[in-house]
mmCIF file of N, CA and C in Angstrom:
data_model
loop_
_atom_site.group_PDB
_atom_site.id
_atom_site.type_symbol
_atom_site.label_atom_id
_atom_site.label_comp_id
_atom_site.label_asym_id
_atom_site.label_seq_id
_atom_site.Cartn_x
_atom_site.Cartn_y
_atom_site.Cartn_z
ATOM 1 N N MET A 1058 94.654 103.295 92.871
ATOM 2 C CA MET A 1058 95.437 102.082 93.003
ATOM 3 C C MET A 1058 94.231 100.928 92.567
ATOM 4 N N SER A 1059 94.765 99.913 91.605
ATOM 5 C CA SER A 1059 93.899 99.071 90.826
ATOM 6 C C SER A 1059 93.788 98.077 91.872
ATOM 7 N N ASP A 1060 92.614 96.945 92.086
ATOM 8 C CA ASP A 1060 92.216 95.994 93.069
ATOM 9 C C ASP A 1060 93.416 95.235 93.319
ATOM 10 N N ALA A 1061 93.921 94.853 92.239
ATOM 11 C CA ALA A 1061 95.037 93.730 91.988
ATOM 12 C C ALA A 1061 95.921 94.189 92.391
ATOM 13 N N VAL A 1062 96.641 95.544 92.031
ATOM 14 C CA VAL A 1062 97.808 96.328 92.926
ATOM 15 C C VAL A 1062 97.546 96.077 94.354
ATOM 16 N N GLU A 1063 96.378 96.622 94.838
ATOM 17 C CA GLU A 1063 96.067 96.914 96.446
ATOM 18 C C GLU A 1063 96.477 95.405 97.184
ATOM 19 N N ASN A 1064 95.390 94.586 96.436
ATOM 20 C CA ASN A 1064 95.625 92.988 96.920
ATOM 21 C C ASN A 1064 97.295 92.536 97.324
ATOM 22 N N MET A 1065 97.464 92.864 95.924
ATOM 23 C CA MET A 1065 99.095 91.934 96.153
ATOM 24 C C MET A 1065 99.967 92.765 97.005
ATOM 25 N N VAL A 1066 99.888 94.060 97.489
ATOM 26 C CA VAL A 1066 100.844 95.085 98.232
ATOM 27 C C VAL A 1066 100.494 94.898 99.622
ATOM 28 N N ASN A 1067 99.282 94.186 99.658
ATOM 29 C CA ASN A 1067 98.547 93.864 101.236
ATOM 30 C C ASN A 1067 98.829 92.516 101.277
ATOM 31 N N GLU A 1068 99.693 91.930 100.464
ATOM 32 C CA GLU A 1068 100.131 90.516 100.772
ATOM 33 C C GLU A 1068 101.738 90.736 101.637
ATOM 34 N N ARG A 1069 102.149 89.819 102.506
ATOM 35 C CA ARG A 1069 103.037 90.083 103.328
ATOM 36 C C ARG A 1069 104.174 89.266 102.749
ATOM 37 N N GLN A 1070 103.930 88.178 102.049
ATOM 38 C CA GLN A 1070 105.250 87.087 101.915
ATOM 39 C C GLN A 1070 105.476 87.057 100.520
ATOM 40 N N TRP A 1071 106.132 87.760 99.738
ATOM 41 C CA TRP A 1071 106.813 88.035 98.574
ATOM 42 C C TRP A 1071 108.350 87.015 97.998
ATOM 43 N N ALA A 1072 108.131 86.770 96.677
ATOM 44 C CA ALA A 1072 109.542 86.511 96.291
ATOM 45 C C ALA A 1072 109.756 87.529 95.077
ATOM 46 N N VAL A 1073 110.997 87.520 94.906
ATOM 47 C CA VAL A 1073 111.766 88.807 94.156
ATOM 48 C C VAL A 1073 112.661 87.952 93.049
ATOM 49 N N VAL A 1074 112.115 87.329 92.004
ATOM 50 C CA VAL A 1074 112.675 86.737 90.685
ATOM 51 C C VAL A 1074 113.544 87.472 90.099
ATOM 52 N N GLY A 1075 115.022 87.284 90.379
ATOM 53 C CA GLY A 1075 115.840 88.467 90.041
ATOM 54 C C GLY A 1075 116.689 89.097 90.752
ATOM 55 N N ALA A 1076 115.881 89.104 92.103
ATOM 56 C CA ALA A 1076 116.820 89.775 93.119
ATOM 57 C C ALA A 1076 118.116 89.080 93.089
ATOM 58 N N SER A 1077 119.546 90.425 92.764
ATOM 59 C CA SER A 1077 121.057 90.136 93.345
ATOM 60 C C SER A 1077 121.620 90.816 94.175
ATOM 61 N N ASN A 1078 122.909 90.687 93.991
ATOM 62 C CA ASN A 1078 123.896 91.659 94.602
ATOM 63 C C ASN A 1078 124.107 92.724 93.755
ATOM 64 N N ALA A 1079 123.308 93.343 92.653
ATOM 65 C CA ALA A 1079 123.461 94.300 91.924
ATOM 66 C C ALA A 1079 122.782 95.167 92.724
ATOM 67 N N HIS A 1080 123.345 96.143 93.396
ATOM 68 C CA HIS A 1080 122.479 97.122 94.181
ATOM 69 C C HIS A 1080 121.322 98.042 93.502
ATOM 70 N N HIS A 1081 121.862 98.254 92.346
ATOM 71 C CA HIS A 1081 121.363 99.150 91.099
ATOM 72 C C HIS A 1081 120.324 98.799 90.347
ATOM 73 N N LYS A 1082 120.472 97.503 90.284
ATOM 74 C CA LYS A 1082 119.446 96.645 89.268
ATOM 75 C C LYS A 1082 117.902 96.295 90.153
ATOM 76 N N PHE A 1083 117.059 96.723 89.598
ATOM 77 C CA PHE A 1083 115.705 96.981 90.193
ATOM 78 C C PHE A 1083 114.876 95.772 91.124
ATOM 79 N N GLY A 1084 115.727 94.463 90.520
ATOM 80 C CA GLY A 1084 115.229 93.146 91.016
ATOM 81 C C GLY A 1084 115.344 93.586 92.879
ATOM 82 N N ARG A 1085 117.192 93.915 93.024
ATOM 83 C CA ARG A 1085 117.650 94.405 94.480
ATOM 84 C C ARG A 1085 116.798 95.392 94.951
ATOM 85 N N ARG A 1086 116.527 96.431 94.313
ATOM 86 C CA ARG A 1086 115.697 97.608 94.582
ATOM 87 C C ARG A 1086 114.527 97.405 95.327
ATOM 88 N N ILE A 1087 113.672 96.402 94.749
ATOM 89 C CA ILE A 1087 112.965 95.942 95.186
ATOM 90 C C ILE A 1087 112.499 94.983 95.844
ATOM 91 N N PHE A 1088 113.562 94.395 96.208
ATOM 92 C CA PHE A 1088 113.899 93.360 97.665
ATOM 93 C C PHE A 1088 114.107 93.956 98.602
ATOM 94 N N ASP A 1089 115.216 94.884 98.641
ATOM 95 C CA ASP A 1089 115.171 95.837 99.908
ATOM 96 C C ASP A 1089 114.246 96.627 100.283
ATOM 97 N N ARG A 1090 113.319 97.486 99.277
ATOM 98 C CA ARG A 1090 112.480 98.117 99.635
ATOM 99 C C ARG A 1090 111.469 97.335 100.550
ATOM 100 N N LEU A 1091 111.043 96.194 99.986
ATOM 101 C CA LEU A 1091 110.163 95.204 100.614
ATOM 102 C C LEU A 1091 110.484 94.623 102.194
ATOM 103 N N LYS A 1092 111.716 94.431 102.117
ATOM 104 C CA LYS A 1092 112.424 93.841 103.543
ATOM 105 C C LYS A 1092 112.479 95.245 104.122
ATOM 106 N N ALA A 1093 112.676 96.436 103.882
ATOM 107 C CA ALA A 1093 112.775 97.551 104.486
ATOM 108 C C ALA A 1093 111.536 97.942 105.383
ATOM 109 N N ASN A 1094 110.464 97.393 104.834
ATOM 110 C CA ASN A 1094 109.036 97.596 104.909
ATOM 111 C C ASN A 1094 108.557 96.491 105.374
ATOM 112 N N GLY A 1095 108.983 95.733 106.364
ATOM 113 C CA GLY A 1095 108.859 94.418 107.076
ATOM 114 C C GLY A 1095 107.880 93.549 106.235
ATOM 115 N N TYR A 1096 107.879 93.371 105.246
ATOM 116 C CA TYR A 1096 108.031 92.420 104.180
ATOM 117 C C TYR A 1096 108.895 90.718 104.253
ATOM 118 N N GLU A 1097 108.226 89.499 104.526
ATOM 119 C CA GLU A 1097 109.098 88.307 104.700
ATOM 120 C C GLU A 1097 109.292 88.219 102.949
ATOM 121 N N VAL A 1098 110.344 88.476 102.498
ATOM 122 C CA VAL A 1098 110.983 88.224 101.072
ATOM 123 C C VAL A 1098 111.878 87.368 100.947
ATOM 124 N N TYR A 1099 111.707 86.882 99.525
ATOM 125 C CA TYR A 1099 112.671 85.710 99.361
ATOM 126 C C TYR A 1099 113.292 85.798 98.017
ATOM 127 N N ALA A 1100 114.692 86.024 97.921
ATOM 128 C CA ALA A 1100 115.273 86.214 96.687
ATOM 129 C C ALA A 1100 115.413 84.771 96.175
ATOM 130 N N VAL A 1101 115.033 84.681 94.656
ATOM 131 C CA VAL A 1101 115.116 83.931 93.629
ATOM 132 C C VAL A 1101 116.048 84.088 92.584
ATOM 133 N N ASN A 1102 117.399 83.185 92.315
ATOM 134 C CA ASN A 1102 118.147 84.213 92.077
ATOM 135 C C ASN A 1102 119.223 82.458 91.599
ATOM 136 N N PRO A 1103 119.056 81.857 90.421
ATOM 137 C CA PRO A 1103 120.466 80.433 90.286
ATOM 138 C C PRO A 1103 121.807 81.540 90.070
ATOM 139 N N ASN A 1104 122.126 82.805 89.929
ATOM 140 C CA ASN A 1104 123.139 83.316 89.427
ATOM 141 C C ASN A 1104 123.663 83.857 90.455
ATOM 142 N N GLU A 1105 122.864 83.519 91.762
ATOM 143 C CA GLU A 1105 123.500 83.775 93.368
ATOM 144 C C GLU A 1105 123.249 82.746 93.925
ATOM 145 N N PRO A 1106 124.327 81.406 94.488
ATOM 146 C CA PRO A 1106 124.083 80.899 94.953
ATOM 147 C C PRO A 1106 124.679 80.860 96.569
ATOM 148 N N ASN A 1107 125.504 82.069 96.635
ATOM 149 C CA ASN A 1107 125.976 81.806 97.676
ATOM 150 C C ASN A 1107 125.220 82.971 98.563
ATOM 151 N N GLY A 1108 123.855 83.567 98.101
ATOM 152 C CA GLY A 1108 123.291 84.178 98.975
ATOM 153 C C GLY A 1108 123.456 86.020 99.096
ATOM 154 N N LEU A 1109 122.831 86.906 99.106
ATOM 155 C CA LEU A 1109 123.116 87.973 99.008
ATOM 156 C C LEU A 1109 123.686 88.919 100.071
ATOM 157 N N ASP A 1110 124.265 89.813 99.714
ATOM 158 C CA ASP A 1110 125.279 90.469 100.523
ATOM 159 C C ASP A 1110 124.876 91.206 101.759
ATOM 160 N N ASP A 1111 123.782 90.725 102.209
ATOM 161 C CA ASP A 1111 122.943 91.492 103.433
ATOM 162 C C ASP A 1111 122.467 89.920 104.183
ATOM 163 N N GLY A 1112 123.026 88.830 103.389
ATOM 164 C CA GLY A 1112 122.994 87.884 104.626
ATOM 165 C C GLY A 1112 121.586 86.974 104.280
ATOM 166 N N SER A 1113 120.345 87.297 103.329
ATOM 167 C CA SER A 1113 119.748 86.959 103.213
ATOM 168 C C SER A 1113 119.840 85.468 101.622
ATOM 169 N N PRO A 1114 119.474 84.480 102.452
ATOM 170 C CA PRO A 1114 119.642 83.388 101.322
ATOM 171 C C PRO A 1114 119.050 83.372 99.725
ATOM 172 N N THR A 1115 119.047 82.961 98.866
ATOM 173 C CA THR A 1115 118.900 82.732 97.821
ATOM 174 C C THR A 1115 118.894 81.405 96.927
ATOM 175 N N TYR A 1116 117.463 81.250 96.511
ATOM 176 C CA TYR A 1116 116.955 80.024 96.016
ATOM 177 C C TYR A 1116 116.979 80.161 94.488
ATOM 178 N N PRO A 1117 117.203 78.881 93.908
ATOM 179 C CA PRO A 1117 117.149 78.864 92.253
ATOM 180 C C PRO A 1117 116.001 79.105 91.685
ATOM 181 N N SER A 1118 115.119 78.517 92.320
ATOM 182 C CA SER A 1118 113.827 78.775 91.310
ATOM 183 C C SER A 1118 112.619 78.964 92.389
ATOM 184 N N VAL A 1119 111.664 79.454 91.931
ATOM 185 C CA VAL A 1119 110.540 79.792 93.133
ATOM 186 C C VAL A 1119 109.949 78.234 93.459
ATOM 187 N N LYS A 1120 110.255 76.648 92.701
ATOM 188 C CA LYS A 1120 109.956 75.641 93.384
ATOM 189 C C LYS A 1120 110.911 75.596 94.639
ATOM 190 N N ALA A 1121 111.747 75.750 94.711
ATOM 191 C CA ALA A 1121 113.258 75.856 95.412
ATOM 192 C C ALA A 1121 112.982 76.570 97.035
ATOM 193 N N LEU A 1122 111.815 77.658 97.259
ATOM 194 C CA LEU A 1122 111.512 78.218 98.047
ATOM 195 C C LEU A 1122 111.214 77.434 99.299
ATOM 196 N N PRO A 1123 111.377 77.777 100.388
ATOM 197 C CA PRO A 1123 110.448 76.809 101.921
ATOM 198 C C PRO A 1123 109.573 77.517 102.003
ATOM 199 N N ILE A 1124 108.914 78.164 101.293
ATOM 200 C CA ILE A 1124 107.530 78.466 101.699
ATOM 201 C C ILE A 1124 106.411 78.914 100.071
ATOM 202 N N VAL A 1125 105.445 78.754 100.293
ATOM 203 C CA VAL A 1125 104.418 79.471 99.149
ATOM 204 C C VAL A 1125 104.337 80.930 99.247
ATOM 205 N N PRO A 1126 105.007 81.754 98.558
ATOM 206 C CA PRO A 1126 104.774 82.852 98.617
ATOM 207 C C PRO A 1126 103.763 83.450 97.974
ATOM 208 N N ALA A 1127 102.937 84.965 98.664
ATOM 209 C CA ALA A 1127 101.357 85.461 98.457
ATOM 210 C C ALA A 1127 101.668 85.963 96.889
ATOM 211 N N VAL A 1128 103.199 86.575 97.011
ATOM 212 C CA VAL A 1128 103.182 87.262 95.331
ATOM 213 C C VAL A 1128 104.747 86.784 94.884
ATOM 214 N N VAL A 1129 104.687 86.470 93.560
ATOM 215 C CA VAL A 1129 105.772 86.289 93.190
ATOM 216 C C VAL A 1129 106.326 87.554 92.180
ATOM 217 N N ASP A 1130 107.270 88.738 92.200
ATOM 218 C CA ASP A 1130 107.427 89.767 91.362
ATOM 219 C C ASP A 1130 108.679 89.516 90.936
ATOM 220 N N VAL A 1131 108.858 89.342 89.561
ATOM 221 C CA VAL A 1131 109.583 89.103 88.004
ATOM 222 C C VAL A 1131 110.202 90.041 87.639
ATOM 223 N N VAL A 1132 111.338 90.087 87.755
ATOM 224 C CA VAL A 1132 112.527 91.425 87.411
ATOM 225 C C VAL A 1132 113.693 90.269 87.010
ATOM 226 N N VAL A 1133 113.327 89.512 85.650
ATOM 227 C CA VAL A 1133 113.983 88.822 84.695
ATOM 228 C C VAL A 1133 113.662 89.104 83.297
ATOM 229 N N PRO A 1134 114.578 88.783 82.354
ATOM 230 C CA PRO A 1134 114.057 88.924 80.826
ATOM 231 C C PRO A 1134 112.540 88.132 80.070
ATOM 232 N N PRO A 1135 111.629 88.933 79.666
ATOM 233 C CA PRO A 1135 110.862 87.994 79.411
ATOM 234 C C PRO A 1135 110.971 86.535 78.803
ATOM 235 N N SER A 1136 112.397 86.609 77.949
ATOM 236 C CA SER A 1136 112.457 84.878 77.580
ATOM 237 C C SER A 1136 112.258 83.843 78.930
ATOM 238 N N GLN A 1137 112.549 84.732 79.901
ATOM 239 C CA GLN A 1137 112.021 83.489 81.371
ATOM 240 C C GLN A 1137 110.954 83.388 81.991
ATOM 241 N N ALA A 1138 109.919 83.983 81.297
ATOM 242 C CA ALA A 1138 108.953 84.466 82.213
ATOM 243 C C ALA A 1138 107.404 83.129 82.153
ATOM 244 N N ARG A 1139 108.227 82.304 80.913
ATOM 245 C CA ARG A 1139 107.244 80.963 80.915
ATOM 246 C C ARG A 1139 107.844 80.323 82.235
ATOM 247 N N GLN A 1140 109.162 80.002 82.282
ATOM 248 C CA GLN A 1140 109.852 78.624 83.218
ATOM 249 C C GLN A 1140 109.287 79.766 84.881
ATOM 250 N N VAL A 1141 109.156 80.622 84.558
ATOM 251 C CA VAL A 1141 108.601 81.401 86.313
ATOM 252 C C VAL A 1141 107.840 80.817 86.198
ATOM 253 N N ILE A 1142 106.643 81.216 85.420
ATOM 254 C CA ILE A 1142 105.225 80.763 85.408
ATOM 255 C C ILE A 1142 104.711 79.260 86.127
ATOM 256 N N ASP A 1143 105.361 78.452 85.286
ATOM 257 C CA ASP A 1143 105.238 76.969 85.486
ATOM 258 C C ASP A 1143 106.244 76.208 86.758
ATOM 259 N N ASP A 1144 107.124 77.146 87.052
ATOM 260 C CA ASP A 1144 107.695 77.063 88.599
ATOM 261 C C ASP A 1144 106.724 77.568 89.509
ATOM 262 N N CYS A 1145 105.856 78.859 89.647
ATOM 263 C CA CYS A 1145 104.852 79.221 89.971
ATOM 264 C C CYS A 1145 103.642 78.532 90.459
ATOM 265 N N LEU A 1146 102.821 77.926 89.241
ATOM 266 C CA LEU A 1146 101.703 76.877 88.966
ATOM 267 C C LEU A 1146 102.476 75.602 90.056
ATOM 268 N N GLU A 1147 103.446 75.109 89.722
ATOM 269 C CA GLU A 1147 104.063 74.058 90.445
ATOM 270 C C GLU A 1147 103.923 74.042 91.701
ATOM 271 N N LYS A 1148 104.364 75.216 92.658
ATOM 272 C CA LYS A 1148 104.252 75.972 93.724
ATOM 273 C C LYS A 1148 102.871 75.969 94.438
ATOM 274 N N GLY A 1149 102.148 76.598 93.480
ATOM 275 C CA GLY A 1149 100.719 76.919 94.340
ATOM 276 C C GLY A 1149 100.661 78.106 94.245
ATOM 277 N N VAL A 1150 101.709 79.226 93.856
ATOM 278 C CA VAL A 1150 101.567 80.629 93.893
ATOM 279 C C VAL A 1150 100.463 80.961 92.609
ATOM 280 N N SER A 1151 99.536 82.249 93.115
ATOM 281 C CA SER A 1151 98.470 82.269 92.488
ATOM 282 C C SER A 1151 98.509 83.698 91.905
ATOM 283 N N GLN A 1152 99.227 84.499 92.631
ATOM 284 C CA GLN A 1152 99.811 86.334 92.470
ATOM 285 C C GLN A 1152 101.253 86.170 91.668
ATOM 286 N N ILE A 1153 101.211 86.795 90.298
ATOM 287 C CA ILE A 1153 102.307 87.101 89.891
ATOM 288 C C ILE A 1153 102.324 88.679 89.404
ATOM 289 N N TRP A 1154 103.617 89.163 89.183
ATOM 290 C CA TRP A 1154 103.638 90.745 89.122
ATOM 291 C C TRP A 1154 105.033 90.763 88.353
ATOM 292 N N PHE A 1155 104.767 91.196 86.989
ATOM 293 C CA PHE A 1155 105.675 91.043 86.332
ATOM 294 C C PHE A 1155 106.023 92.494 86.397
ATOM 295 N N GLN A 1156 107.286 93.021 86.422
ATOM 296 C CA GLN A 1156 107.966 94.447 86.598
ATOM 297 C C GLN A 1156 108.115 94.805 84.786
ATOM 298 N N PRO A 1157 107.767 95.961 84.624
ATOM 299 C CA PRO A 1157 107.701 96.505 83.317
ATOM 300 C C PRO A 1157 109.365 96.225 82.373
ATOM 301 N N GLY A 1158 109.084 95.496 81.421
ATOM 302 C CA GLY A 1158 110.414 95.076 80.792
ATOM 303 C C GLY A 1158 110.711 93.491 80.985
ATOM 304 N N ALA A 1159 109.915 92.719 82.127
ATOM 305 C CA ALA A 1159 109.885 91.285 82.437
ATOM 306 C C ALA A 1159 108.837 90.737 81.509
ATOM 307 N N GLU A 1160 107.795 91.021 81.004
ATOM 308 C CA GLU A 1160 106.811 90.817 80.305
ATOM 309 C C GLU A 1160 106.952 90.360 79.355
ATOM 310 N N ASP A 1161 105.776 88.918 79.118
ATOM 311 C CA ASP A 1161 105.824 87.954 77.840
ATOM 312 C C ASP A 1161 104.460 88.155 77.907
ATOM 313 N N THR A 1162 103.954 88.541 76.633
ATOM 314 C CA THR A 1162 102.642 88.511 76.355
ATOM 315 C C THR A 1162 102.061 86.973 76.227
ATOM 316 N N GLU A 1163 102.605 86.295 75.517
ATOM 317 C CA GLU A 1163 102.020 84.769 75.491
ATOM 318 C C GLU A 1163 102.097 84.061 76.602
ATOM 319 N N ALA A 1164 103.284 84.367 77.413
ATOM 320 C CA ALA A 1164 103.369 83.726 79.111
ATOM 321 C C ALA A 1164 102.225 84.364 79.896
ATOM 322 N N ILE A 1165 101.955 85.619 79.814
ATOM 323 C CA ILE A 1165 101.068 86.265 80.579
ATOM 324 C C ILE A 1165 99.297 85.816 80.526
ATOM 325 N N ARG A 1166 99.359 85.589 78.823
ATOM 326 C CA ARG A 1166 97.818 84.932 78.698
ATOM 327 C C ARG A 1166 97.976 83.497 79.371
ATOM 328 N N TYR A 1167 99.218 82.769 79.042
ATOM 329 C CA TYR A 1167 99.129 81.358 79.499
ATOM 330 C C TYR A 1167 98.975 81.169 81.205
ATOM 331 N N ALA A 1168 99.639 82.049 81.834
ATOM 332 C CA ALA A 1168 99.436 82.443 83.323
ATOM 333 C C ALA A 1168 97.883 82.580 83.673
ATOM 334 N N GLU A 1169 97.465 83.651 83.183
ATOM 335 C CA GLU A 1169 96.089 83.689 83.344
ATOM 336 C C GLU A 1169 94.923 82.668 82.759
ATOM 337 N N SER A 1170 95.344 82.125 81.668
ATOM 338 C CA SER A 1170 94.426 81.091 81.673
ATOM 339 C C SER A 1170 94.248 79.698 82.557
ATOM 340 N N ARG A 1171 95.444 79.849 83.298
ATOM 341 C CA ARG A 1171 95.661 79.283 84.721
ATOM 342 C C ARG A 1171 95.189 79.182 85.650
ATOM 343 N N GLY A 1172 94.456 80.242 86.022
ATOM 344 C CA GLY A 1172 93.590 81.406 87.030
ATOM 345 C C GLY A 1172 94.090 82.044 87.674
ATOM 346 N N MET A 1173 96.124 82.250 87.143
ATOM 347 C CA MET A 1173 96.857 83.202 88.182
ATOM 348 C C MET A 1173 96.321 84.746 88.036
ATOM 349 N N THR A 1174 96.424 85.454 89.051
ATOM 350 C CA THR A 1174 96.328 87.086 88.983
ATOM 351 C C THR A 1174 98.016 87.438 88.528
ATOM 352 N N VAL A 1175 97.328 88.246 87.659
ATOM 353 C CA VAL A 1175 98.728 88.741 86.859
ATOM 354 C C VAL A 1175 98.756 90.445 86.733
ATOM 355 N N LEU A 1176 99.793 90.535 87.252
ATOM 356 C CA LEU A 1176 99.627 92.611 86.897
ATOM 357 C C LEU A 1176 101.130 92.607 85.818
ATOM 358 N N TRP A 1177 100.858 93.457 84.877
ATOM 359 C CA TRP A 1177 101.815 93.590 83.909
ATOM 360 C C TRP A 1177 101.686 94.725 83.291
ATOM 361 N N GLY A 1178 102.533 94.920 82.522
ATOM 362 C CA GLY A 1178 102.369 96.119 81.650
ATOM 363 C C GLY A 1178 102.045 97.889 81.955
ATOM 364 N N GLY A 1179 102.407 98.012 83.281
ATOM 365 C CA GLY A 1179 102.286 99.403 84.098
ATOM 366 C C GLY A 1179 102.728 99.234 85.086
ATOM 367 N N PRO A 1180 102.231 98.936 86.165
ATOM 368 C CA PRO A 1180 102.772 99.556 87.914
ATOM 369 C C PRO A 1180 103.925 98.842 87.887
ATOM 370 N N CYS A 1181 104.445 99.427 88.605
ATOM 371 C CA CYS A 1181 106.392 98.983 88.785
ATOM 372 C C CYS A 1181 105.886 99.053 90.247
ATOM 373 N N ALA A 1182 106.548 97.757 91.178
ATOM 374 C CA ALA A 1182 106.521 97.665 92.428
ATOM 375 C C ALA A 1182 107.283 98.573 93.261
ATOM 376 N N MET A 1183 108.295 99.322 92.507
ATOM 377 C CA MET A 1183 109.030 100.067 93.294
ATOM 378 C C MET A 1183 108.442 101.240 93.639
ATOM 379 N N VAL A 1184 106.910 101.697 92.123
ATOM 380 C CA VAL A 1184 106.768 103.016 92.727
ATOM 381 C C VAL A 1184 105.863 102.770 93.497
ATOM 382 N N GLU A 1185 104.773 101.603 93.605
ATOM 383 C CA GLU A 1185 103.899 101.239 94.463
ATOM 384 C C GLU A 1185 104.341 100.978 95.954
ATOM 385 N N ALA A 1186 105.817 100.616 96.107
ATOM 386 C CA ALA A 1186 106.278 100.665 97.662
ATOM 387 C C ALA A 1186 106.406 102.036 98.198
ATOM 388 N N ARG A 1187 106.594 103.051 97.529
ATOM 389 C CA ARG A 1187 106.460 104.377 98.108
ATOM 390 C C ARG A 1187 105.166 104.828 99.023
ATOM 391 N N ARG A 1188 104.126 103.809 98.502
ATOM 392 C CA ARG A 1188 102.980 104.060 99.430
ATOM 393 C C ARG A 1188 102.710 103.228 100.577
ATOM 394 N N TRP A 1189 103.544 101.914 100.540
ATOM 395 C CA TRP A 1189 103.245 100.923 101.451
ATOM 396 C C TRP A 1189 103.535 101.592 103.210
#
């Protein structure tokens, strides 16, 4: 496990951008895995304004979260990557994990140039979650 992966996995406050009520989608599966393993996890999804079906509230953006999460896990289309990064920077988030398929190379360079620690292009939080 790389140092960045290990550092993020050891953080206990996460936000999952793309968590939804669709239990078969990775955003929800990652959210559930984190929650089941004792993480403080927040769901970010403007398309789920009534919260998740397990009673967890949802937030329309990272900026709207009541805390600054240690890690933001991104499980949305690459076209949304830049906005998520901007929201993270505004909120003060320094670690972001793009799940396979969610990454955008230009946006990742943008995040790294602003000092963020970025994981992308390989490790999936669901795979790493098996080790938690």
